[in-house]
Short mmCIF file of C-alpha atoms in Angstrom, two decimals:
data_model
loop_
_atom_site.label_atom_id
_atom_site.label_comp_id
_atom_site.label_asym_id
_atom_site.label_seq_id
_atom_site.Cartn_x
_atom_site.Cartn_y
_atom_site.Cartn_z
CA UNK A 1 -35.31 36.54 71.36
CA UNK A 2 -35.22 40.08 70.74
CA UNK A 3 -36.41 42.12 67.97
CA UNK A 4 -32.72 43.49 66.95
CA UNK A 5 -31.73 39.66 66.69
CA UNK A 6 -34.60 38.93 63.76
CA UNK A 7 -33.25 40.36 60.67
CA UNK A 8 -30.22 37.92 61.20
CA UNK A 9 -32.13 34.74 62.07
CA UNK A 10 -34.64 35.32 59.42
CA UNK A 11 -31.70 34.93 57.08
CA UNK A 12 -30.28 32.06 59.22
CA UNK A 13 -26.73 34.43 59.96
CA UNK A 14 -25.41 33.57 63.11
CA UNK A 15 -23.00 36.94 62.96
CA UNK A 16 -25.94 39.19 62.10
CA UNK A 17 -27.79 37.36 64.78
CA UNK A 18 -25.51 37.94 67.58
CA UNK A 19 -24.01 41.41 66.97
CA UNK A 20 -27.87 42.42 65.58
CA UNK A 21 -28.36 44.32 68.70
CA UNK A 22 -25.50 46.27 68.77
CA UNK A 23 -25.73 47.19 65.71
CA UNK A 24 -29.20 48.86 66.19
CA UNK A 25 -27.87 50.17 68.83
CA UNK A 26 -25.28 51.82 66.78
CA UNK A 27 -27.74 53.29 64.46
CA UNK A 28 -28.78 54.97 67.30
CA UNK A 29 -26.01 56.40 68.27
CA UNK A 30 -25.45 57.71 64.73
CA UNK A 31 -28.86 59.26 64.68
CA UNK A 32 -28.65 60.98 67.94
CA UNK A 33 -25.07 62.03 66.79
CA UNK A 34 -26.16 63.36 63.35
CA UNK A 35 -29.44 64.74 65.20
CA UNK A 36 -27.31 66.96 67.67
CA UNK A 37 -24.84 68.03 65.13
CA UNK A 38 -27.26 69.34 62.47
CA UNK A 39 -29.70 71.07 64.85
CA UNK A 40 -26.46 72.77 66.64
CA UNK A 41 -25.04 73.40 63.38
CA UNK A 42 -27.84 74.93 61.48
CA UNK A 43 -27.85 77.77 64.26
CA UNK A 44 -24.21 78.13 64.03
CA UNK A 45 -24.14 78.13 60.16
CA UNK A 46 -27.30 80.63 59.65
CA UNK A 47 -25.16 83.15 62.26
CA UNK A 48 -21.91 82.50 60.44
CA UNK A 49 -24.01 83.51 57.07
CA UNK A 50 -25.61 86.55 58.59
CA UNK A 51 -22.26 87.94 59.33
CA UNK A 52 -20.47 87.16 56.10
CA UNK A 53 -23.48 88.48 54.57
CA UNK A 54 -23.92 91.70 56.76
CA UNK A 55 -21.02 91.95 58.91
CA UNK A 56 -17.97 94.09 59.00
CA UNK A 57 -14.96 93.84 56.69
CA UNK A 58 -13.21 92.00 60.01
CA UNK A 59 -16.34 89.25 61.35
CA UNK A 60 -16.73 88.78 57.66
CA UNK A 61 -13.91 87.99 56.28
CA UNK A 62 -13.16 86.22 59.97
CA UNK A 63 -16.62 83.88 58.93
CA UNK A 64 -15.11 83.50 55.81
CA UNK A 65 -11.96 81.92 56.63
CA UNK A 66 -14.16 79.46 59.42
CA UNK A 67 -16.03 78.21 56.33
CA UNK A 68 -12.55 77.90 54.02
CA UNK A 69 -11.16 75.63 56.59
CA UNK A 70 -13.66 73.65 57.61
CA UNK A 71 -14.74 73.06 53.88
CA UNK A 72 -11.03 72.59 52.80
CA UNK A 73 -9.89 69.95 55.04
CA UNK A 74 -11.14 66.28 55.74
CA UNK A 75 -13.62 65.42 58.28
CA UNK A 76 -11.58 62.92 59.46
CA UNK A 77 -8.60 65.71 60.11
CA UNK A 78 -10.76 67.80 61.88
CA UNK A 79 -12.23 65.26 64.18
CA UNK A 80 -8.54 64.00 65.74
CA UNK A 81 -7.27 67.40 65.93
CA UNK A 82 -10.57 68.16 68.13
CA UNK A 83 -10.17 64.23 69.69
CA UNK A 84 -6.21 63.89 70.28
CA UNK A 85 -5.92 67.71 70.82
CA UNK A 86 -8.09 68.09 73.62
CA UNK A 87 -5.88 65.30 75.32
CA UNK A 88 -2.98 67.17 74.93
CA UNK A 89 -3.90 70.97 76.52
CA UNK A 90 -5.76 68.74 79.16
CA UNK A 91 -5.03 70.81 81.80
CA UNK A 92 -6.02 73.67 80.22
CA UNK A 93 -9.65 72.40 79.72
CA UNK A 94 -9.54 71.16 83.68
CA UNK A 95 -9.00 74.62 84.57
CA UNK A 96 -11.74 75.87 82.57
CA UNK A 97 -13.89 73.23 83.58
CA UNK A 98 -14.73 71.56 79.94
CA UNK A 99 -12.28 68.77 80.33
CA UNK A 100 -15.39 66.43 81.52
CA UNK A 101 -17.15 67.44 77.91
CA UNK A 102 -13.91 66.63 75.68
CA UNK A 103 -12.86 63.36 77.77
CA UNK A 104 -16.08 61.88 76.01
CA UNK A 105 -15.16 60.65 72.75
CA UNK A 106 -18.98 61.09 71.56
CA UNK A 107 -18.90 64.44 72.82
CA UNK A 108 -15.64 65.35 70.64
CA UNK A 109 -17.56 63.97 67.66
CA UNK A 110 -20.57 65.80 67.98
CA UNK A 111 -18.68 69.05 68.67
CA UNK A 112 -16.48 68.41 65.52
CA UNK A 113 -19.22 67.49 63.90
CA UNK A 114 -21.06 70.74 64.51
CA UNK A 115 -18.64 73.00 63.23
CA UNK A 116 -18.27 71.23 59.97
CA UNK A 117 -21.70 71.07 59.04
CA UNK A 118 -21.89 74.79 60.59
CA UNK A 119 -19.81 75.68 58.40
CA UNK A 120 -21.63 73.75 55.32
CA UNK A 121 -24.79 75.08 55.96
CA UNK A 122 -23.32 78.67 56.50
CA UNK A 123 -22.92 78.20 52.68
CA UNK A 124 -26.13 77.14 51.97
CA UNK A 125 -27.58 80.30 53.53
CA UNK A 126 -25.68 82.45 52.29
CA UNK A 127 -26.66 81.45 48.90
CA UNK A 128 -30.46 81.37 49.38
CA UNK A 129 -30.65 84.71 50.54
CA UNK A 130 -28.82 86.25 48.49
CA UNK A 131 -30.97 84.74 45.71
CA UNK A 132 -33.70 87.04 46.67
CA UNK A 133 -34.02 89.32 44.54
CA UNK A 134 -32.85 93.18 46.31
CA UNK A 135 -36.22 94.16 44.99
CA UNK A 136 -38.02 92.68 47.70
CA UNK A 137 -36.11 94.25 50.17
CA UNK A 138 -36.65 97.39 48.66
CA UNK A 139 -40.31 96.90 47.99
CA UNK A 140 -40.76 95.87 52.18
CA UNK A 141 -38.90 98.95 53.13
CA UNK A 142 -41.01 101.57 50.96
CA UNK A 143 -44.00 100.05 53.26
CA UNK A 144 -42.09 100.88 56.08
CA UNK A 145 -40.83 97.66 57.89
CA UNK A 146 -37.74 97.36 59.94
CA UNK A 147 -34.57 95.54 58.77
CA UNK A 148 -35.16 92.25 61.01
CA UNK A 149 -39.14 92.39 60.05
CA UNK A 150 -38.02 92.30 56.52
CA UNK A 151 -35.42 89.75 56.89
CA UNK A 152 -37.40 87.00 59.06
CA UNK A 153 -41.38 87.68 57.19
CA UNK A 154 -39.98 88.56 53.49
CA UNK A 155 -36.48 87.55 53.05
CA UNK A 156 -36.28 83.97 55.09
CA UNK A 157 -39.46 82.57 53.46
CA UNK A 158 -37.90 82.57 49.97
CA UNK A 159 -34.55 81.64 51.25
CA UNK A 160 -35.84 78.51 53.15
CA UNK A 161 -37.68 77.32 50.09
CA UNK A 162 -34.30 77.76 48.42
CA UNK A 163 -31.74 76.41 50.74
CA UNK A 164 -34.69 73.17 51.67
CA UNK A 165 -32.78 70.91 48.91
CA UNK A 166 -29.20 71.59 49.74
CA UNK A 167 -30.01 70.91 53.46
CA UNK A 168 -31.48 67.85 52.64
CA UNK A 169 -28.50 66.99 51.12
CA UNK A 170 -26.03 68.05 53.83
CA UNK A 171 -28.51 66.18 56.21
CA UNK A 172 -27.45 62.93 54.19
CA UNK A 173 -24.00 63.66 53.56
CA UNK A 174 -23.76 64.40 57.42
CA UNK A 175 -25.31 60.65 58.14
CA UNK A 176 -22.46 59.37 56.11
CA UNK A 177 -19.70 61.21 56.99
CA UNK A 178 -20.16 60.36 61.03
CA UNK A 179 -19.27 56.70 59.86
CA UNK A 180 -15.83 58.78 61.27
CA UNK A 181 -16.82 58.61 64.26
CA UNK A 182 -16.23 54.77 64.10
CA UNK A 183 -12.15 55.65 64.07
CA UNK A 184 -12.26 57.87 67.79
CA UNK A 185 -13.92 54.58 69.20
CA UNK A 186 -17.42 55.36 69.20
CA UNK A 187 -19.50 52.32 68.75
CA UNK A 188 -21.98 54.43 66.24
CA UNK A 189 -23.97 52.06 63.28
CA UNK A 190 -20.17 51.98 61.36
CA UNK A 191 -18.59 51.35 65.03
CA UNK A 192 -20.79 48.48 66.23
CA UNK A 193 -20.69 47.00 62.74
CA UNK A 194 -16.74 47.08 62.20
CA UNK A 195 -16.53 45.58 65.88
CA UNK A 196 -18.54 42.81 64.99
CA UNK A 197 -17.27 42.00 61.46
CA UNK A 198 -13.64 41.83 63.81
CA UNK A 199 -15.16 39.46 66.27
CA UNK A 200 -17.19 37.00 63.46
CA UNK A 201 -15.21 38.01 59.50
CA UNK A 202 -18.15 37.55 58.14
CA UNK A 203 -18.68 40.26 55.22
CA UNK A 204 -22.84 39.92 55.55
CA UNK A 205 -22.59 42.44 58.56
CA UNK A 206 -21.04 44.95 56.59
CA UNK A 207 -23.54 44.24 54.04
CA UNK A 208 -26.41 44.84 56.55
CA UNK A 209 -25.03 47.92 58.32
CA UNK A 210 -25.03 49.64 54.05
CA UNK A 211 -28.71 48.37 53.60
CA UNK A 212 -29.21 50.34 57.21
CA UNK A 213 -27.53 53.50 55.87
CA UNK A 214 -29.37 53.36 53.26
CA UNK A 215 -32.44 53.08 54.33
CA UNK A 216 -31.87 56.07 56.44
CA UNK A 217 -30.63 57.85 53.37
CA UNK A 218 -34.09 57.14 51.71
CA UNK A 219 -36.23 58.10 54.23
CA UNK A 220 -34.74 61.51 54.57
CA UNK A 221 -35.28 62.02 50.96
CA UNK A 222 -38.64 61.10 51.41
CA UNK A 223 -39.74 63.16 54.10
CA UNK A 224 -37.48 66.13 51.88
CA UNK A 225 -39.66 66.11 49.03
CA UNK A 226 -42.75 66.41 51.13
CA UNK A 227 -41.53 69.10 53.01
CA UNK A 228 -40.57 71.04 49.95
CA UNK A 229 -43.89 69.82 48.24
CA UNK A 230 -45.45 71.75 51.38
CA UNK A 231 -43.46 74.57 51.14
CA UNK A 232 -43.98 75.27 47.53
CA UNK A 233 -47.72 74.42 47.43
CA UNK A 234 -48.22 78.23 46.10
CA UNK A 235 -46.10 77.43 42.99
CA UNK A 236 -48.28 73.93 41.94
CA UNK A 237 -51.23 75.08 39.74
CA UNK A 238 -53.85 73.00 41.16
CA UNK B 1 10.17 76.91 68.50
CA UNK B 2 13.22 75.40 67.34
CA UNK B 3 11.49 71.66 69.14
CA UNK B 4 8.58 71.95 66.71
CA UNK B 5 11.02 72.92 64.40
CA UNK B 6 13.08 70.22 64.61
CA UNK B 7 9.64 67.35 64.79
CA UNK B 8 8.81 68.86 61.22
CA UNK B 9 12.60 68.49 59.96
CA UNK B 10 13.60 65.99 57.19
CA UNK B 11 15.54 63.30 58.17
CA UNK B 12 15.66 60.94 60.61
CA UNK B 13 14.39 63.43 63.86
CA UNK B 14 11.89 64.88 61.49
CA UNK B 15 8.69 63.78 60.32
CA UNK B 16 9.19 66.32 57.13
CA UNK B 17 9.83 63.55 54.77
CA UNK B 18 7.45 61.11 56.12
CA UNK B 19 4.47 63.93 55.65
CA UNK B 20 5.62 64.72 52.38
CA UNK B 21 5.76 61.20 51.23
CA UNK B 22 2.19 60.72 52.47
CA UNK B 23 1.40 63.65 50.60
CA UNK B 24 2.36 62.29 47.54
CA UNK B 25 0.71 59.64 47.78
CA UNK B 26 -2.69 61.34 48.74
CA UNK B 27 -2.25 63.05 45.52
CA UNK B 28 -1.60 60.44 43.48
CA UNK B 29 -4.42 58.32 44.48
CA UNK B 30 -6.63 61.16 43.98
CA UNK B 31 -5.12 61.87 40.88
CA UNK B 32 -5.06 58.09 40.13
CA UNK B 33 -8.84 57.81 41.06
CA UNK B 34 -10.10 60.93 39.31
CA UNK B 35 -10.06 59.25 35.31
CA UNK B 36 -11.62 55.90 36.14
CA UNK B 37 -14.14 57.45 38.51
CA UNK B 38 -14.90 60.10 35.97
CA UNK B 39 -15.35 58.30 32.84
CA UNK B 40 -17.47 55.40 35.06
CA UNK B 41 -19.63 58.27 35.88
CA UNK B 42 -20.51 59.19 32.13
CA UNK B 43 -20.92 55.59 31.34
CA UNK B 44 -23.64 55.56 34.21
CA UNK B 45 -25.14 58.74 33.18
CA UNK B 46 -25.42 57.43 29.70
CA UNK B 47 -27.25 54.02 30.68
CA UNK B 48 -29.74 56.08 32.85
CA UNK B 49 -30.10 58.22 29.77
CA UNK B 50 -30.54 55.09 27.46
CA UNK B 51 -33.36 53.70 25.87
CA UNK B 52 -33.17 50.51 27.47
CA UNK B 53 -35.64 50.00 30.57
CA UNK B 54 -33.09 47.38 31.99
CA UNK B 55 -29.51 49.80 31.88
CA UNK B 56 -31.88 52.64 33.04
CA UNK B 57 -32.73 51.04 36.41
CA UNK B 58 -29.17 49.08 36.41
CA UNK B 59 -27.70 52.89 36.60
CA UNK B 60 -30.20 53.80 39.45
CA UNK B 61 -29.56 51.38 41.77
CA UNK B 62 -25.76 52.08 41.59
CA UNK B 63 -26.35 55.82 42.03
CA UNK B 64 -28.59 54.93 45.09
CA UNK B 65 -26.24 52.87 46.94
CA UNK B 66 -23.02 54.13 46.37
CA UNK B 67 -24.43 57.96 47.32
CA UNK B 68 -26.56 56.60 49.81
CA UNK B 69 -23.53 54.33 51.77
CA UNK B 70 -20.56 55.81 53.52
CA UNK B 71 -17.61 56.22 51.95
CA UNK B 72 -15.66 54.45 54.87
CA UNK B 73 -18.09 51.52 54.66
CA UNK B 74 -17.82 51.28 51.11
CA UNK B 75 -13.77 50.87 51.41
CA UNK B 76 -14.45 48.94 54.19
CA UNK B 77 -16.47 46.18 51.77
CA UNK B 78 -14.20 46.51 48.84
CA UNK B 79 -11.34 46.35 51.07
CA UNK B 80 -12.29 42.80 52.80
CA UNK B 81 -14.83 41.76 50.08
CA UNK B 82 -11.67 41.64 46.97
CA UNK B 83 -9.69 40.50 49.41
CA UNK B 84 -11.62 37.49 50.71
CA UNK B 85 -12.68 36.78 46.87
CA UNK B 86 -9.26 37.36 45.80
CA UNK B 87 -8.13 34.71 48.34
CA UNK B 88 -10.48 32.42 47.22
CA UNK B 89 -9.96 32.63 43.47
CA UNK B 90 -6.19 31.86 44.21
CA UNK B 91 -6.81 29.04 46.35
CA UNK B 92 -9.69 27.69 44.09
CA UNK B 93 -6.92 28.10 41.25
CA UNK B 94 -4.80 26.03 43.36
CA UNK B 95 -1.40 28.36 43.65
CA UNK B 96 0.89 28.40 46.12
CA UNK B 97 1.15 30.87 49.21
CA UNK B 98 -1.20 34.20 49.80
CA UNK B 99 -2.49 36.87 47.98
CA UNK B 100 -3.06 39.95 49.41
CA UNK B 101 -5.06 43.01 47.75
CA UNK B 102 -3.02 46.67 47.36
CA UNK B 103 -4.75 48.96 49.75
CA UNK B 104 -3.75 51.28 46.75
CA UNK B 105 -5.96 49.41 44.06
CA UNK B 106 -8.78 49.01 46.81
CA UNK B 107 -8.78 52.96 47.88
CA UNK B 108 -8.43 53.54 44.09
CA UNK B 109 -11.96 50.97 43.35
CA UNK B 110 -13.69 52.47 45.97
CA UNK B 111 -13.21 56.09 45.77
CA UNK B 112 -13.63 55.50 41.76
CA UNK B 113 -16.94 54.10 42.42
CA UNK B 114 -18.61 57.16 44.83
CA UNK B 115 -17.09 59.33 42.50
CA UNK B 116 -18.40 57.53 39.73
CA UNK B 117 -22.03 58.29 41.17
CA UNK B 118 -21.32 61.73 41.69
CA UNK B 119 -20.05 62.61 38.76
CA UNK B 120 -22.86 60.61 37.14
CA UNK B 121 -25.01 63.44 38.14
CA UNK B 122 -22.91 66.37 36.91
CA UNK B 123 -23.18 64.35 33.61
CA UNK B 124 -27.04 63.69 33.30
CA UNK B 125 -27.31 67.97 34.20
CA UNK B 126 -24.72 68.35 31.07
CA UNK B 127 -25.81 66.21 29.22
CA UNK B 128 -29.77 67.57 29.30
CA UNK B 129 -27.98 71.23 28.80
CA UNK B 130 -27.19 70.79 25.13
CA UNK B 131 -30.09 71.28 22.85
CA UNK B 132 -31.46 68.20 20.94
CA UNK B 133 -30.88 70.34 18.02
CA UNK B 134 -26.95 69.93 18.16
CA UNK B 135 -27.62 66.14 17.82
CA UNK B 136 -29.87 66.21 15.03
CA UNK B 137 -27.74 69.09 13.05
CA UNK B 138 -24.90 66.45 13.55
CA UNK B 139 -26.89 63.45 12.26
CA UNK B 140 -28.00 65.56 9.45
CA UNK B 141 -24.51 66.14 8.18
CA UNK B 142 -24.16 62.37 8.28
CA UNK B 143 -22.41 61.75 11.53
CA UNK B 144 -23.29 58.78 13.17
CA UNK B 145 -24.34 58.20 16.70
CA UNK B 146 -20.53 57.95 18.29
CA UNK B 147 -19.03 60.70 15.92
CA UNK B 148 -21.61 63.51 16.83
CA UNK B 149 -20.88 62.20 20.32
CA UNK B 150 -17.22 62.55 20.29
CA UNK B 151 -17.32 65.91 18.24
CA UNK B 152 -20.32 67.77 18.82
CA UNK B 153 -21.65 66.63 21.77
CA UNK B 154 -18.49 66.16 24.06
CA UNK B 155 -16.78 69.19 23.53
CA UNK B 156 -19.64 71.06 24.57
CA UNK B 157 -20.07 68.80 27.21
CA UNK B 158 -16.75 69.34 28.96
CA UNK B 159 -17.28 73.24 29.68
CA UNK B 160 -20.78 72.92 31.35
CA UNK B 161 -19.68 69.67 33.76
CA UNK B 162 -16.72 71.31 34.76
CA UNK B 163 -18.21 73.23 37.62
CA UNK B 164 -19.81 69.88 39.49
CA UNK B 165 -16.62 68.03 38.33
CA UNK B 166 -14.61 69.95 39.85
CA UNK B 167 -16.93 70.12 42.85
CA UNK B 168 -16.57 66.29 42.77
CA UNK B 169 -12.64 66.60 42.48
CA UNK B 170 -12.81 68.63 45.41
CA UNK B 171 -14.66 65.90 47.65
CA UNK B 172 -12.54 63.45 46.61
CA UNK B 173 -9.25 65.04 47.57
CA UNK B 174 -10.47 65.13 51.04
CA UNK B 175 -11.83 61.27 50.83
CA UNK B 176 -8.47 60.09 50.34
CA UNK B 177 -7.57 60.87 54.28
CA UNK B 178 -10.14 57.64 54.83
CA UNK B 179 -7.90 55.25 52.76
CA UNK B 180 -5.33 55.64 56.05
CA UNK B 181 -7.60 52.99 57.46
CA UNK B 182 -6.45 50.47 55.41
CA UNK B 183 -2.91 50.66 55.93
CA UNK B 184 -2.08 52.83 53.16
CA UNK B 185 0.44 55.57 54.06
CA UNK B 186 -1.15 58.37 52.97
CA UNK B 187 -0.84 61.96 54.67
CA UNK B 188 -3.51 61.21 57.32
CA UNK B 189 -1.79 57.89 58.29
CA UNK B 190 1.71 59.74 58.83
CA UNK B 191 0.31 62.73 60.86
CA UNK B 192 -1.35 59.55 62.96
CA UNK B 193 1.34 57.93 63.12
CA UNK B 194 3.56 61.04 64.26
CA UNK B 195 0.69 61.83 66.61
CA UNK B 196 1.47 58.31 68.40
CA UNK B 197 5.26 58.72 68.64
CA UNK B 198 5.71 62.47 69.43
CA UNK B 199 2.32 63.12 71.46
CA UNK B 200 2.26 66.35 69.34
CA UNK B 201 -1.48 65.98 68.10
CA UNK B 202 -1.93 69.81 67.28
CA UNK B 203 1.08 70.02 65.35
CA UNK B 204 0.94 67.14 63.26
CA UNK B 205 -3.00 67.16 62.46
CA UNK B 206 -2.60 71.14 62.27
CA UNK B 207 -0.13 70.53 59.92
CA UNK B 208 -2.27 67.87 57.82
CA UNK B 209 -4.98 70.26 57.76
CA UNK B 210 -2.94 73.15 56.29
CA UNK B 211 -1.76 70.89 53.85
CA UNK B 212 -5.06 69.28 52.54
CA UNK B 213 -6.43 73.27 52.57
CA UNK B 214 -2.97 74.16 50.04
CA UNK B 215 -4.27 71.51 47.73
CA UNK B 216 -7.82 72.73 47.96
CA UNK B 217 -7.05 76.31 47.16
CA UNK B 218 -4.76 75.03 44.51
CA UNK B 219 -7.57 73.18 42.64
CA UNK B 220 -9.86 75.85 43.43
CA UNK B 221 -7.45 78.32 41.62
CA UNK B 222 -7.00 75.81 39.04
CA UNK B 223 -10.17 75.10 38.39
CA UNK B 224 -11.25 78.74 38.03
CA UNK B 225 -8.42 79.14 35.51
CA UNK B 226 -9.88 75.81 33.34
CA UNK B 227 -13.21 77.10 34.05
CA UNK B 228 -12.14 80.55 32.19
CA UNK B 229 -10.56 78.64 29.21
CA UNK B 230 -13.16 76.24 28.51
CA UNK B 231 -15.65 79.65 28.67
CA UNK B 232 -13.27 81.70 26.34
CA UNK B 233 -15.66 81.02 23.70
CA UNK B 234 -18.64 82.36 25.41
CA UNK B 235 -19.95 85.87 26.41
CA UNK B 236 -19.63 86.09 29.90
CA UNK B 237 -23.48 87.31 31.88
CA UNK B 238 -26.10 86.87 29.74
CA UNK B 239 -26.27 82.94 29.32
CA UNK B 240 -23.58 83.26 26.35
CA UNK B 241 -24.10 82.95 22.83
CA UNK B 242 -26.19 80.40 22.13
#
C-alpha cells in the first residue's frame, strides 16, 4: 500500500482510500501552481508599484488601470478569458510561437494566476513604501547616496517589514483562490478531489481535501510569524 | 461590428437579456448574502470577545476554517452536504417524491458563512477601537449591557468597520461568479454559456469583466460617499475629535 492511501484506510474510507493518491497528487499541483504564480507575480507586482509610484503621468496611470481590473473582476473571469480566449486567436499565438504555452490548461492558470496576484501585490508595495517616512529619503541623500542605493539599503528594508503581513495573506488567499483552477480541468488538490467525490459521492473526500487546505493555510501562517519575528528582532526589547 | 453587435442584442439573437438577467441575479445574491453574513460576523466577533472560554474557542475554530478553506470547496460541501441531509430528512420523514436544495439558498449559506469570518475580523478591530470608557459612562447612566450596546456602542461602531466592511463587500461581489458552478444562472454562468454557443470567448467574458468592474467602481464610489457621512461628525487628519 502506499503512503497517499493511509489517511483513508486508517479511517476505514474506501473513497478516501482509493482516490488518496490523487488527491496528494493534486495538492501538488496546487502548490507548484501557487509556487510559480506568487514568485512570478511578486516581480511583476513590485515593477508595476515602482512605476505607479515613480513613473510618468502615462506608465502610471497605465499601472493603475492593470491593478483596477485585475482587482475589480473575479478570478474566475479572468482565468476563462485567458483559457477560452487563447483558443479562439489560436492562430495568432501559432504564428508567434506561444500557442504550445496556452494549449496547456496549467499553463493558462499559472499565467492568469500571475497577473492577478501581480497585480495584488503591486498594492501591497505600493503601500509599504510609501509608509516610509520622506525623511529617510531625505536624510540618505544629505549623505550623498544615489536614488537606487537609497531605495534598495534604506527604503526596501522598512517596506518589506511592512508589506511581510499582507503578503502572507495574499500567499493564502492565492492557495485558495487556485481551487479555480479545478473549473479549466486541471486536476489541482480541488480538481482531483471533485473528480473523485463524482466517481464515489461520498462527502468525506471533500471533507479531507478542506482539512488539506487547511493545513496548508496554517503552516504558512506559521512560517509568517517567524519570518516577521526575524525581521523585526530590532524592535523586541530583549 | 454590427455581428458583435447583434450577439450582445436583446432578444432572441442576442445574449443582452440573458447577461442582464444574470446580472441581476449576481446582485441580488450578493445583496441577499451581505445582511446574514454581516450580522453572523458580529455575533462571532462577540463570542471570541466573550467571557466564556467555551464561545471563545467555538468562534476560533469557525474563523480558522472558513478563512482557511476555499470558497469553491466550501459551496462545494454546503452544496452536496444540505442536499444529501436534506434528502435524508425527507425520506426519514417519510414524504413523497424528491427534494432538491436552491442553488440560491446554498450560494446564499455559503458565501454568508466566509463572509461571516471576514467580517468577524473587521468587527473584533472595531470593536477594540472604542474606549472602555464609552461602556462604563453608559453603565453609569444606568444603561444596561444591550442598551449601551445598541446606543453607545453600535453607532460608533458602524463608522470605524465600514472601511473592512466594505472591503469585505467588495470580495464578495466577485465570489458570487463561483455560485455558476452550481447551476445557478448568474452573470458568469450566461457569459459561459454564450461562450459555448457563439464561440465568442473574448466578447462574452470581456463583457462579464466590464460588468463585474461597473459594480466595483460603483460600490467603491458608494462606499466613499457612506464613508464621508458616517465621518461627518469627525475632524478629518488628526485622528478626529475624540
Amino acid at each position: 500500500m502506499n503512503w497517499c492511501q493511509y489517511p483513508g484506510y486508517v479511517i476505514g474510507n474506501d473513497a478516501l482510500t482509493n482516490y488518496g493518491c490523487r488527491i496528494f497528487g493534486g495538492l501538488g499541483t496546487t502548490m507548484e501552481l501557487v509556487a510559480i504564480s506568487v514568485v512570478l507575480g511578486s516581480g511583476l507586482g513590485l515593477a508595476i508599484a515602482l512605476v505607479r509610484l515613480y513613473g510618468g503621468v502615462v506608465s502610471s496611470s497605465v499601472a493603475a488601470a492593470y491593478t483596477t481590473f485585475f482587482r475589480g473582476t473575479p478570478l474566475l473571469a479572468q482565468l476563462f478569458l485567458v483559457y477560452y480566449g487563447a483558443g479562439q486567436i489560436r492562430p495568432l499565438l501559432q504564428d508567434v510561437g506561444l500557442w504550445v504555452y496556452f494549449r496547456e490548461a496549467f499553463f493558462c492558470a499559472a499565467f492568469t494566476f500571475t497577473l492577478n496576484t501581480a497585480a495584488y501585490q503591486a498594492e501591497v508595495y505600493r503601500g509599504a513604501i510609501q509608509s516610509v517616512h520622506r525623511g529617510q529619503w531625505e536624510a540618505a541623500r544629505a549623505l550623498g547616496m544615489r536614488a537606487r542605493h537609497i531605495f534598495w539599503k534604506v527604503v526596501a528594508p522598512q517596506a518589506g517589514m511592512v508589506a511581510l503581513r499582507p503578503l502572507g495573506n495574499e500567499l493564502v488567499i492565492m492557495v485558495k483562490s487556485s481551487a479555480v483552477a479545478s473549473l479549466v480541468t486541471i486536476l489541482d488538490l480541488m480538481g482531483s478531489t471533485r473528480f473523485a467525490f463524482a466517481r464515489s459521492f461520498d462527502l468525506m473526500v471533500y471533507v479531507f481535501a478542506a482539512l488539506l487546505y487547511l493545513l496548508i493555510v496554517e503552516i504558512i501562517r506559521r512560517v509568517w510569524d517567524v519570518i516577521e519575528q526575524r525581521l523585526t528582532r530590532h524592535l523586541h526589547t530583549a | 461590428m454590427d455581428y458583435y453587435l447583434n450577439l450582445l442584442a436583446w432578444g432572441d439573437k442576442g445574449w443582452g437579456d440573458e447577461l442582464a438577467r444574470g446580472a441581476m441575479i449576481t446582485i441580488t445574491l450578493a445583496l441577499a448574502t451581505l445582511p446574514f453574513g454581516v450580522a453572523l460576523g458580529l455575533l462571532v466577533a462577540l463570542a471570541k470577545r466573550s467571557d466564556s472560554a467555551v464561545l471563545r474557542a467555538a468562534g476560533t475554530i469557525y474563523t480558522t476554517v472558513f478563512r482557511g478553506v476555499p470558497e469553491l470547496l466550501t459551496l462545494y460541501i454546503v452544496y452536496f452536504g444540505l442536499q444529501l441531509g436534506l434528502q435524508k430528512a425527507w425520506k426519514g420523514l417519510g414524504l413523497p417524491g424528491n427534494i432538491e436544495m436552491p442553488a440560491f439558498v446554498a450560494g446564499m449559506i455559503a458565501l454568508g458563512f466566509v463572509l461571516a469570518a471576514f467580517s468577524c475580523e473587521v468587527w473584533i478591530g472595531a470593536l477594540n477601537s472604542i474606549h472602555k470608557g464609552q461602556r462604563e459612562g453608559a453603565y453609569a447612566l444606568g444603561l444596561n449591557k444591550a442598551l449601551a450596546f445598541r446606543l453607545v456602542v453600535a453607532p460608533q461602531l458602524l463608522r470605524v468597520a465600514l472601511p473592512g466592511l466594505g472591503n469585505n463587500w467588495m470580495v464578495l461581489l466577485k465570489e458570487t461568479s463561483l455560485v455558476s458552478v452550481i447551476a445557478l444562472p448568474d452573470l458568469m454562468f450566461w457569459t459561459g454559456r454564450a461562450n459555448v454557443v457563439t464561440k465568442e470567448p473574448f466578447l462574452f467574458f470581456g463583457a462579464a469583466c466590464m460588468i463585474y468592474m461597473v459594480f466595483s467602481v460603483l460600490s467603491a464610489w458608494g462606499l466613499s460617499r457612506l464613508e464621508g457621512r458616517t465621518n461627518r461628525g469627525f475632524v478629518s487628519g488628526a485622528g478626529g475629535t475624540r
